[in-house]
PDB file of C-alpha atoms in Angstrom:
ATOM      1  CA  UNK A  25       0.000   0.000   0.000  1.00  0.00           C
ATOM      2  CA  UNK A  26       1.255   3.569  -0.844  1.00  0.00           C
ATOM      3  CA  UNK A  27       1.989   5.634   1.451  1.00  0.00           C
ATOM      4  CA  UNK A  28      -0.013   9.279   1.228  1.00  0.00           C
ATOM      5  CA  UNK A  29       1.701  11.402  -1.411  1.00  0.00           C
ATOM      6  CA  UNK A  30       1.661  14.935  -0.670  1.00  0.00           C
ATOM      7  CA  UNK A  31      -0.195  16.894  -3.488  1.00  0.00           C
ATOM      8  CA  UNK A  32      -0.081  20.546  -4.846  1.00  0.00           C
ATOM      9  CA  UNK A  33      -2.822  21.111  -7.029  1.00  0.00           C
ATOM     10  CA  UNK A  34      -1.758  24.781  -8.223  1.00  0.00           C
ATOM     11  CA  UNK A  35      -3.770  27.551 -10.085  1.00  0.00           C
ATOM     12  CA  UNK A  36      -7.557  25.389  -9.668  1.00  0.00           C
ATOM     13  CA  UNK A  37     -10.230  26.735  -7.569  1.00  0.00           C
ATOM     14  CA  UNK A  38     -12.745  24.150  -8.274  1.00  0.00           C
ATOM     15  CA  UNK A  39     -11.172  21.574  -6.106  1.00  0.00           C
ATOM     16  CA  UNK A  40     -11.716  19.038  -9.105  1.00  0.00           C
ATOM     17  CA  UNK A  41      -8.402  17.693  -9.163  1.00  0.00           C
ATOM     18  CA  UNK A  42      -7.699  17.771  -5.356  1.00  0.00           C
ATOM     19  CA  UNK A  43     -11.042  15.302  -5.063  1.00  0.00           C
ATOM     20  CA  UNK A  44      -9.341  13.251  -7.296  1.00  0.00           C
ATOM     21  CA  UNK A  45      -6.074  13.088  -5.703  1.00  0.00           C
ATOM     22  CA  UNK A  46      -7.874  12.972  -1.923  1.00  0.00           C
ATOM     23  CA  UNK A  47     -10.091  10.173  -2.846  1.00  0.00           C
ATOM     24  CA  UNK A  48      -7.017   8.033  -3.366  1.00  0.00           C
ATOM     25  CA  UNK A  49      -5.991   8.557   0.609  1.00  0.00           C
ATOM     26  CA  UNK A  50      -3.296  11.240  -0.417  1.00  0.00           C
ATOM     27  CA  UNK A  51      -2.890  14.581   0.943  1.00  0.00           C
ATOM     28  CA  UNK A  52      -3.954  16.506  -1.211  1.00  0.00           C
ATOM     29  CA  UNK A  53      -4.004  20.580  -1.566  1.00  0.00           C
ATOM     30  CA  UNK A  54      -5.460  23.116  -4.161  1.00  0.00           C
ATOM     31  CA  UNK A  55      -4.155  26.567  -4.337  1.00  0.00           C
ATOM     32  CA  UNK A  56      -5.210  29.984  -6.509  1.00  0.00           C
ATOM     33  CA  UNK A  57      -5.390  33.235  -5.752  1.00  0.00           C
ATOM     34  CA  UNK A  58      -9.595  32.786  -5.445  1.00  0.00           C
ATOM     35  CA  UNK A  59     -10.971  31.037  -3.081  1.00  0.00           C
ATOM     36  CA  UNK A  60     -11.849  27.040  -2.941  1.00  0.00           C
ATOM     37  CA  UNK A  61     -15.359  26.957  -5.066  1.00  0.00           C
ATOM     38  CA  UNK A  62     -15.998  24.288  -2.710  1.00  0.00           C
ATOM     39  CA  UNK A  63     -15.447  25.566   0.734  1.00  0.00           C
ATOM     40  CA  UNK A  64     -12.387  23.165   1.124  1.00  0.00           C
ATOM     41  CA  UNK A  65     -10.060  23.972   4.051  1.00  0.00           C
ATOM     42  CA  UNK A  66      -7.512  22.375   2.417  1.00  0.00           C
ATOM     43  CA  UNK A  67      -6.746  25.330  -0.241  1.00  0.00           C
ATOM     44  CA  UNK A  68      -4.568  27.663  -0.075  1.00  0.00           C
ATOM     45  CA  UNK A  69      -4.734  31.467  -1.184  1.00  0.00           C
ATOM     46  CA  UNK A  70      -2.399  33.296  -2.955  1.00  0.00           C
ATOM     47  CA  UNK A  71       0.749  33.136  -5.428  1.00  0.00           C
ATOM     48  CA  UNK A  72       1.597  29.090  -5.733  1.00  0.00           C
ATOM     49  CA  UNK A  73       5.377  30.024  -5.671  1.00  0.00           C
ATOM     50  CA  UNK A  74       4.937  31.089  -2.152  1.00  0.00           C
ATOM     51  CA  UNK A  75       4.078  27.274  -1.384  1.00  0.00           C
ATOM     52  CA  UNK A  76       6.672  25.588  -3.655  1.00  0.00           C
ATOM     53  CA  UNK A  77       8.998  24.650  -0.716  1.00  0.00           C
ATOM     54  CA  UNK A  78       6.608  22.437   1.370  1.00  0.00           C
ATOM     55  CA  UNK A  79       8.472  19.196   0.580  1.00  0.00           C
ATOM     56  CA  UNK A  80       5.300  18.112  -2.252  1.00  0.00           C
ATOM     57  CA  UNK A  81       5.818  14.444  -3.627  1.00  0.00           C
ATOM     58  CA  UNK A  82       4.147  15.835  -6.078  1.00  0.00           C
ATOM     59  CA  UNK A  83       3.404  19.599  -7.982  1.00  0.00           C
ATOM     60  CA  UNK A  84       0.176  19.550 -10.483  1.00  0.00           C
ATOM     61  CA  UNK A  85      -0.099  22.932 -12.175  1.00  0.00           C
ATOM     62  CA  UNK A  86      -3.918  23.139 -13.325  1.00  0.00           C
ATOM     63  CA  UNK A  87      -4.834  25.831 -15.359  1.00  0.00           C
ATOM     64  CA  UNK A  88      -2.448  28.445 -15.080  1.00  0.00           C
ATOM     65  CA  UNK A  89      -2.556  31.778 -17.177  1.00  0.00           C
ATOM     66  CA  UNK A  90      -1.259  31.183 -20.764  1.00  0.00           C
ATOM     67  CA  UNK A  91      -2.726  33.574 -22.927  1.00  0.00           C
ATOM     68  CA  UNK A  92       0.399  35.345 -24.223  1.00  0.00           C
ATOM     69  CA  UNK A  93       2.451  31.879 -24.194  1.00  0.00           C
ATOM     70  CA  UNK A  94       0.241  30.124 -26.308  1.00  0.00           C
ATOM     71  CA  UNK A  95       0.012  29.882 -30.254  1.00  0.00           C
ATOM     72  CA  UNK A  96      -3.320  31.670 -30.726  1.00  0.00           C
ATOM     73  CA  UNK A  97      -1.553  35.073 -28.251  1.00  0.00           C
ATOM     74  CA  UNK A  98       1.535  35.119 -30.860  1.00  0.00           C
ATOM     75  CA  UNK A  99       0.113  37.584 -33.281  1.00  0.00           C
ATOM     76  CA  UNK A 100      -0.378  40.173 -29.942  1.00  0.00           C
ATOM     77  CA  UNK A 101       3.270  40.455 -29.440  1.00  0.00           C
ATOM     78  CA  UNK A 102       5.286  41.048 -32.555  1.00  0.00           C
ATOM     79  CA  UNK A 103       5.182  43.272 -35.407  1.00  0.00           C
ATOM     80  CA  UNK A 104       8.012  43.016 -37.912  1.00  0.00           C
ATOM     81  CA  UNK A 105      10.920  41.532 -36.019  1.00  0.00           C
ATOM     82  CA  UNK A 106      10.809  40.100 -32.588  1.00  0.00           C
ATOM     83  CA  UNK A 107       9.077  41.302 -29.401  1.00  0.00           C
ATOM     84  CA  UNK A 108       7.579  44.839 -31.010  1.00  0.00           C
ATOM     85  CA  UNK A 109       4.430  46.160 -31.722  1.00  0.00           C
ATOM     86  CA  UNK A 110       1.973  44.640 -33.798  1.00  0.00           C
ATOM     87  CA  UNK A 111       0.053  46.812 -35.656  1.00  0.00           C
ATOM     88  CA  UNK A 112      -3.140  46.428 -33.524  1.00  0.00           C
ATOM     89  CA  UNK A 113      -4.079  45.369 -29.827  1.00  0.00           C
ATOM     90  CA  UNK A 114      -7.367  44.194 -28.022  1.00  0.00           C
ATOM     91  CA  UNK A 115      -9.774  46.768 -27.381  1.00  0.00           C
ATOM     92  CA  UNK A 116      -8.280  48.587 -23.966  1.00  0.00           C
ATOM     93  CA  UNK A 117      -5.191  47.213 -23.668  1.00  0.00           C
ATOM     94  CA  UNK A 118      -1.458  48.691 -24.482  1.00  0.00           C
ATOM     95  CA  UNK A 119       1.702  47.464 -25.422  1.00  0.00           C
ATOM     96  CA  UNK A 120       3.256  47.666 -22.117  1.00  0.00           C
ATOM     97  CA  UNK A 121       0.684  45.541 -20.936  1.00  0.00           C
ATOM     98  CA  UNK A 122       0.768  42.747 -23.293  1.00  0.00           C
ATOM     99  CA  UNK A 123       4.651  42.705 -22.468  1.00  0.00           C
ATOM    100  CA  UNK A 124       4.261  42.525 -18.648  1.00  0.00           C
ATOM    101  CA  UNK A 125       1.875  39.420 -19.538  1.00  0.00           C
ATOM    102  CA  UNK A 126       4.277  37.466 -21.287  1.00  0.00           C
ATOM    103  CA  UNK A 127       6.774  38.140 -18.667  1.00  0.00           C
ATOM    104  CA  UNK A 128       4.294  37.224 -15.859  1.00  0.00           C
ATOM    105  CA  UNK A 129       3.609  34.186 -17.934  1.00  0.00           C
ATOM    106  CA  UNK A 130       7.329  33.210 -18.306  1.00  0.00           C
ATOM    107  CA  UNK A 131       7.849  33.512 -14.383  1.00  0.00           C
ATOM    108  CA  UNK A 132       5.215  31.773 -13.420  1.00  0.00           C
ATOM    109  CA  UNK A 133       5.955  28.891 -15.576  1.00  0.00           C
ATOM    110  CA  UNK A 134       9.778  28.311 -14.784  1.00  0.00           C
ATOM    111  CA  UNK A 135       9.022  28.752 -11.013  1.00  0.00           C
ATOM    112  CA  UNK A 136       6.823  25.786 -11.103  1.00  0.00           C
ATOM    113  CA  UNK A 137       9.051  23.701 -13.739  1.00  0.00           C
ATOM    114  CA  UNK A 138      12.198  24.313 -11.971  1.00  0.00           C
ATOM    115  CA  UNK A 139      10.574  24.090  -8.216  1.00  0.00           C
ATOM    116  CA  UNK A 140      12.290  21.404  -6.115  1.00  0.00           C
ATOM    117  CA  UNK A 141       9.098  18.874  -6.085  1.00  0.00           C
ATOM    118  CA  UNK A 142      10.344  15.318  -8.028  1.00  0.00           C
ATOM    119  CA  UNK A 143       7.309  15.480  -9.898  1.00  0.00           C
ATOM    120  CA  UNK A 144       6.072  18.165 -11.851  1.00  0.00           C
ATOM    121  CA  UNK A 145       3.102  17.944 -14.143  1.00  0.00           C
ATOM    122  CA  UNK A 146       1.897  21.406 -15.933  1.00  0.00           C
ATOM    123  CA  UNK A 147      -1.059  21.950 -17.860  1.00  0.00           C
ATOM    124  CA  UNK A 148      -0.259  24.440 -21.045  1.00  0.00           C
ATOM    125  CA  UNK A 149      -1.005  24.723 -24.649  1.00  0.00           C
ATOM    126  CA  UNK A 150       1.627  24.211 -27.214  1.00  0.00           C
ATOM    127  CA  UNK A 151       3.804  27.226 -26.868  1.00  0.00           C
ATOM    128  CA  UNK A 152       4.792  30.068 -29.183  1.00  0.00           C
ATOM    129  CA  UNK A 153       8.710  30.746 -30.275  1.00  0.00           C
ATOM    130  CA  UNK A 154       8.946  33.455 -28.531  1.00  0.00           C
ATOM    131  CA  UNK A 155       8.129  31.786 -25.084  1.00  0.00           C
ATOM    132  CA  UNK A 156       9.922  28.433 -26.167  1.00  0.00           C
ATOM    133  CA  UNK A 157      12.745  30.570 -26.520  1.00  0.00           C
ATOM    134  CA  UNK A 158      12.708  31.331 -22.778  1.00  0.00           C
ATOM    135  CA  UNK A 159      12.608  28.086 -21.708  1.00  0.00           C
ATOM    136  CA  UNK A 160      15.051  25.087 -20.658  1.00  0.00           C
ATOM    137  CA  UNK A 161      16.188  24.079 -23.292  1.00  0.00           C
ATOM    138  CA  UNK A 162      15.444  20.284 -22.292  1.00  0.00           C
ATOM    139  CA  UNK A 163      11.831  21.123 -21.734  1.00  0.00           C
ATOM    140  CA  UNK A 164       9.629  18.291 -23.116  1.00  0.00           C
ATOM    141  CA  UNK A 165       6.829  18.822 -25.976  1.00  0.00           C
ATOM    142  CA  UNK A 166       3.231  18.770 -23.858  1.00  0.00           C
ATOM    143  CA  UNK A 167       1.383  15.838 -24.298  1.00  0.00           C
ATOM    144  CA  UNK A 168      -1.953  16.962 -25.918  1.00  0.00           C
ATOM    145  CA  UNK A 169      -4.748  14.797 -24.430  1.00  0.00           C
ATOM    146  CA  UNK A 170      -8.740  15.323 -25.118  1.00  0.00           C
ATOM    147  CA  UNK A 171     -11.627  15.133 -22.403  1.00  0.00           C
ATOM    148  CA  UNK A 172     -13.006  12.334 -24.913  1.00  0.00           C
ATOM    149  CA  UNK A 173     -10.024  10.614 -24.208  1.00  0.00           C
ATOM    150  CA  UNK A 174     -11.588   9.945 -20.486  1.00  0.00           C
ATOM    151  CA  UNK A 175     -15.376   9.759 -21.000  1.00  0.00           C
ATOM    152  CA  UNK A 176     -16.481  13.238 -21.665  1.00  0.00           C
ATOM    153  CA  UNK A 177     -18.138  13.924 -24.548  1.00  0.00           C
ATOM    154  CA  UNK A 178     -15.893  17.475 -25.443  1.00  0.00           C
ATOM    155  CA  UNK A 179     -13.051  18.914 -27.190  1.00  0.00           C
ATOM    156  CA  UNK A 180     -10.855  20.760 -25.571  1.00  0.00           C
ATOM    157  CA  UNK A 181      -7.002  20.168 -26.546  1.00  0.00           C
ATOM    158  CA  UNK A 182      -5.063  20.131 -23.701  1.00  0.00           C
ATOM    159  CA  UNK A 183      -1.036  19.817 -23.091  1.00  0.00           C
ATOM    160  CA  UNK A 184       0.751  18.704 -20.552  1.00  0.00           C
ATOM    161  CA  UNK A 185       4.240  19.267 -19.609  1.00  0.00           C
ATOM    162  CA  UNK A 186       5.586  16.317 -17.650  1.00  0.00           C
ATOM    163  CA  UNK A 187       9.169  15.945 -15.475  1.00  0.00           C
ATOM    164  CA  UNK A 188       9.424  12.492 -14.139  1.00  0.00           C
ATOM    165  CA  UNK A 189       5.959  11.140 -14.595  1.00  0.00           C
ATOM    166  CA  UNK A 190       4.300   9.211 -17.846  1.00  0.00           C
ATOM    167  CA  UNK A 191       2.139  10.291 -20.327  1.00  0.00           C
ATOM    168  CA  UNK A 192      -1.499   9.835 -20.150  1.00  0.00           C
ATOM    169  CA  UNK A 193      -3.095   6.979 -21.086  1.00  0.00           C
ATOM    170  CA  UNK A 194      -7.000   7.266 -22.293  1.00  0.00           C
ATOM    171  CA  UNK A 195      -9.239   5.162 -19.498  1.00  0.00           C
ATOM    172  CA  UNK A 196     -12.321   5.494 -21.287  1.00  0.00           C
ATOM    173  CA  UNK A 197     -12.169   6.680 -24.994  1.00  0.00           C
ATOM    174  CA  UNK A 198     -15.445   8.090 -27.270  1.00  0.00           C
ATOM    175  CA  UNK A 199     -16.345   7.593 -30.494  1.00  0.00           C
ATOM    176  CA  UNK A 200     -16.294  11.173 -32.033  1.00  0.00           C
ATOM    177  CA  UNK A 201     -19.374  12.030 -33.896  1.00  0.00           C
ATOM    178  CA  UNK A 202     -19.272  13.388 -37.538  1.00  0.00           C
ATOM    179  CA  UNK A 203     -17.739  16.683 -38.409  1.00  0.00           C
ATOM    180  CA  UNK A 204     -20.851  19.304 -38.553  1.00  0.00           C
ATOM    181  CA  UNK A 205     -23.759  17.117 -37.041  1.00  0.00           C
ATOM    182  CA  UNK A 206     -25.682  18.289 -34.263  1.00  0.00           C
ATOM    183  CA  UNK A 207     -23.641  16.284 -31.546  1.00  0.00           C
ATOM    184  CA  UNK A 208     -20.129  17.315 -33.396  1.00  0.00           C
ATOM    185  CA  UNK A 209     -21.532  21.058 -32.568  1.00  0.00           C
ATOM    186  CA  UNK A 210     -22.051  20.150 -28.941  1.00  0.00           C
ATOM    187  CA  UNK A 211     -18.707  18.851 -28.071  1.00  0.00           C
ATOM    188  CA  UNK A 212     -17.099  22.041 -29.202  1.00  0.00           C
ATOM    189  CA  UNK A 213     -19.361  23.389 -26.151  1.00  0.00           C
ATOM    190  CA  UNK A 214     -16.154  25.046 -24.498  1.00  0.00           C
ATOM    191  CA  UNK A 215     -15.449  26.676 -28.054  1.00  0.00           C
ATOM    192  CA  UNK A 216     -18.462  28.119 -28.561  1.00  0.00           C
ATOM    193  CA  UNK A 217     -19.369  29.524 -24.936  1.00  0.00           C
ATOM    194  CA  UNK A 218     -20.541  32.999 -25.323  1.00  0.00           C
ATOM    195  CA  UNK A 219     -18.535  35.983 -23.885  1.00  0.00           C
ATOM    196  CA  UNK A 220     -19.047  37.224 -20.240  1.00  0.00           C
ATOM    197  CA  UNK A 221     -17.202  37.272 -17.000  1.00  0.00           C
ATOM    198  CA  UNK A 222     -17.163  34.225 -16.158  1.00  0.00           C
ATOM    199  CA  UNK A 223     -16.130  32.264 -19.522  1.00  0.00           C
ATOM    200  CA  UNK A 224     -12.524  32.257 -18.590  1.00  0.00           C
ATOM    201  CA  UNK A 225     -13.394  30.548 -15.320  1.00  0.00           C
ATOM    202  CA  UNK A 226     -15.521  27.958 -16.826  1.00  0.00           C
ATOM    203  CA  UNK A 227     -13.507  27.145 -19.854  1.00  0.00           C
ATOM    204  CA  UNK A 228     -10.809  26.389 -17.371  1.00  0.00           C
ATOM    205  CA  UNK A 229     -12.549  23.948 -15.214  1.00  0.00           C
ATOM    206  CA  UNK A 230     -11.170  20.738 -15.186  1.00  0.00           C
ATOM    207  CA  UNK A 231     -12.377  17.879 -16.438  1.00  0.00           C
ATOM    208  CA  UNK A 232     -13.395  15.144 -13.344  1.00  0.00           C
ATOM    209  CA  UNK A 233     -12.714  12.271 -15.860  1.00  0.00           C
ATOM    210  CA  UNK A 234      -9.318  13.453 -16.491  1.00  0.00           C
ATOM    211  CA  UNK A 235      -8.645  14.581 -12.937  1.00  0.00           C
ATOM    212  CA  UNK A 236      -9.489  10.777 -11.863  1.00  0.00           C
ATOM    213  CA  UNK A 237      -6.821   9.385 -14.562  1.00  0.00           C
ATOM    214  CA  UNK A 238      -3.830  11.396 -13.816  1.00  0.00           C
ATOM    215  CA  UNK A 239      -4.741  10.353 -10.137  1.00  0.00           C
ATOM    216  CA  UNK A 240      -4.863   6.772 -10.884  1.00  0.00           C
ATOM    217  CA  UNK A 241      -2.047   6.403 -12.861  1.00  0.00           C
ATOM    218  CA  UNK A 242       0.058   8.843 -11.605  1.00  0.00           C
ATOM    219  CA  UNK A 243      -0.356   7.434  -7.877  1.00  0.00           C
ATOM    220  CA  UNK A 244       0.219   4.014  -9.965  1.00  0.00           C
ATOM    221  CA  UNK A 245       3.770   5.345 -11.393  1.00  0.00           C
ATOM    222  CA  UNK A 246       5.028   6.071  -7.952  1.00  0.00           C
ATOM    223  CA  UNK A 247       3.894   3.025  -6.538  1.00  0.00           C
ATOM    224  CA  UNK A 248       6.245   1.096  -9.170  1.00  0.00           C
ATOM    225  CA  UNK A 249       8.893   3.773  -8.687  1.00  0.00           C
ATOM    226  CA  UNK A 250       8.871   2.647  -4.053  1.00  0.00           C
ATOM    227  CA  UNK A 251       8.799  -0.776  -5.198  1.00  0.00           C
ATOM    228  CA  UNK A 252      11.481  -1.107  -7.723  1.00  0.00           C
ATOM    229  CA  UNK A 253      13.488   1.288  -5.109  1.00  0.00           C
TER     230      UNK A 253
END
């Protein structure tokens, strides 16, 4: 029997994840700079790199913000050459503050990678040049796993960067429906939410299929890992 592993589940307010790590017996914590959506006393509030150093077994980073590292943000941060102007922005915003993004992005990514937890798993789309050229150089490509891969009937591509665990294996796989039909349309539900305040939080919300696999077979990994030790 394992013993408890202790858990970070970084940048997730839902809680989704730490269920799914605390139903296994481990001890496991969320953390995010809102609240736990479930009342959970065992979430912390604030900046996750103020908790990196708690002697985790094991560091999940959920859903943390990615806009200007991912593909679809490239086109807000260079004009001709690198790193300048483009020739428009999003309504409201400037410049400066696209920059400070990316930068905030950068931090907040390295901190985690290179925190001193043996296991790191973080949750990021495919990244840009520009931010790929700010990282270790020995950084993994994410592995790109679907909610249909683990019973949900969605799509919603999602990477993750792994140091020292495996790559996700589907548990429970769907067939996916025809391009265009009716039931195509609804698993691009996350796609096509409507704007509003809240559509960042709820395209962010993890999946509880997923969350149960990456328990599973993560907790699985370093059971094999003790007993080969």
């Amino acid at each position: 029997m394992l013993a408890p592993l202790s858990v970070l589940i970084a940048c997730e307010y839902s809680g989704v994840i730490r269920r799914a790590f605390a139903a296994l017996g481990h001890d496991a914590w969320s953390n995010d700079l809102l609240p736990a959506e479930d009342g959970s006393n065992r979430h912390l509030v604030g900046d996750v790199r103020d908790y990196l150093d708690r002697g985790w077994d094991l560091l999940v980073v959920a859903h943390p913000p990615c806009t200007r590292l991912c593909r679809s943000g490239r086109r807000w941060l260079s004009g001709p050459g690198t790193m300048t102007p483009p020739k428009t922005l999003p309504k409201g915003r400037t410049w400066q503050s696209m920059k400070d993004e990316f930068e905030a992005g950068v931090d907040l990514f390295l901190a985690c990678w290179n925190a001193s937890v043996e296991r790191v798993a973080i949750e990021n789309p495919e990244m840009h040049d520009l931010a790929r050229a700010r990282m270790p150089e020995d950084l993994p490509r994410p592995q790109m796993v679907q909610p249909h891969w683990f019973g949900h009937p969605e799509f919603k591509a999602t990477g993750w960067y792994l140091r020292a665990l495996p790559e996700l294996e589907a548990t429970n796989p769907l067939p996916i429906p025809a391009k265009g039909t009716d039931e195509w349309k609804a698993w691009n539900r996350v796609h096509r939410m409507p704007p509003g305040p809240d559509r960042w939080k709820e395209r962010s919300r993890s999946f509880p299929g997923m969350a149960a696999a990456l328990a599973e077979q993560w907790t699985r990994h370093v059971e094999r890992e003790r007993e080969a030790a």
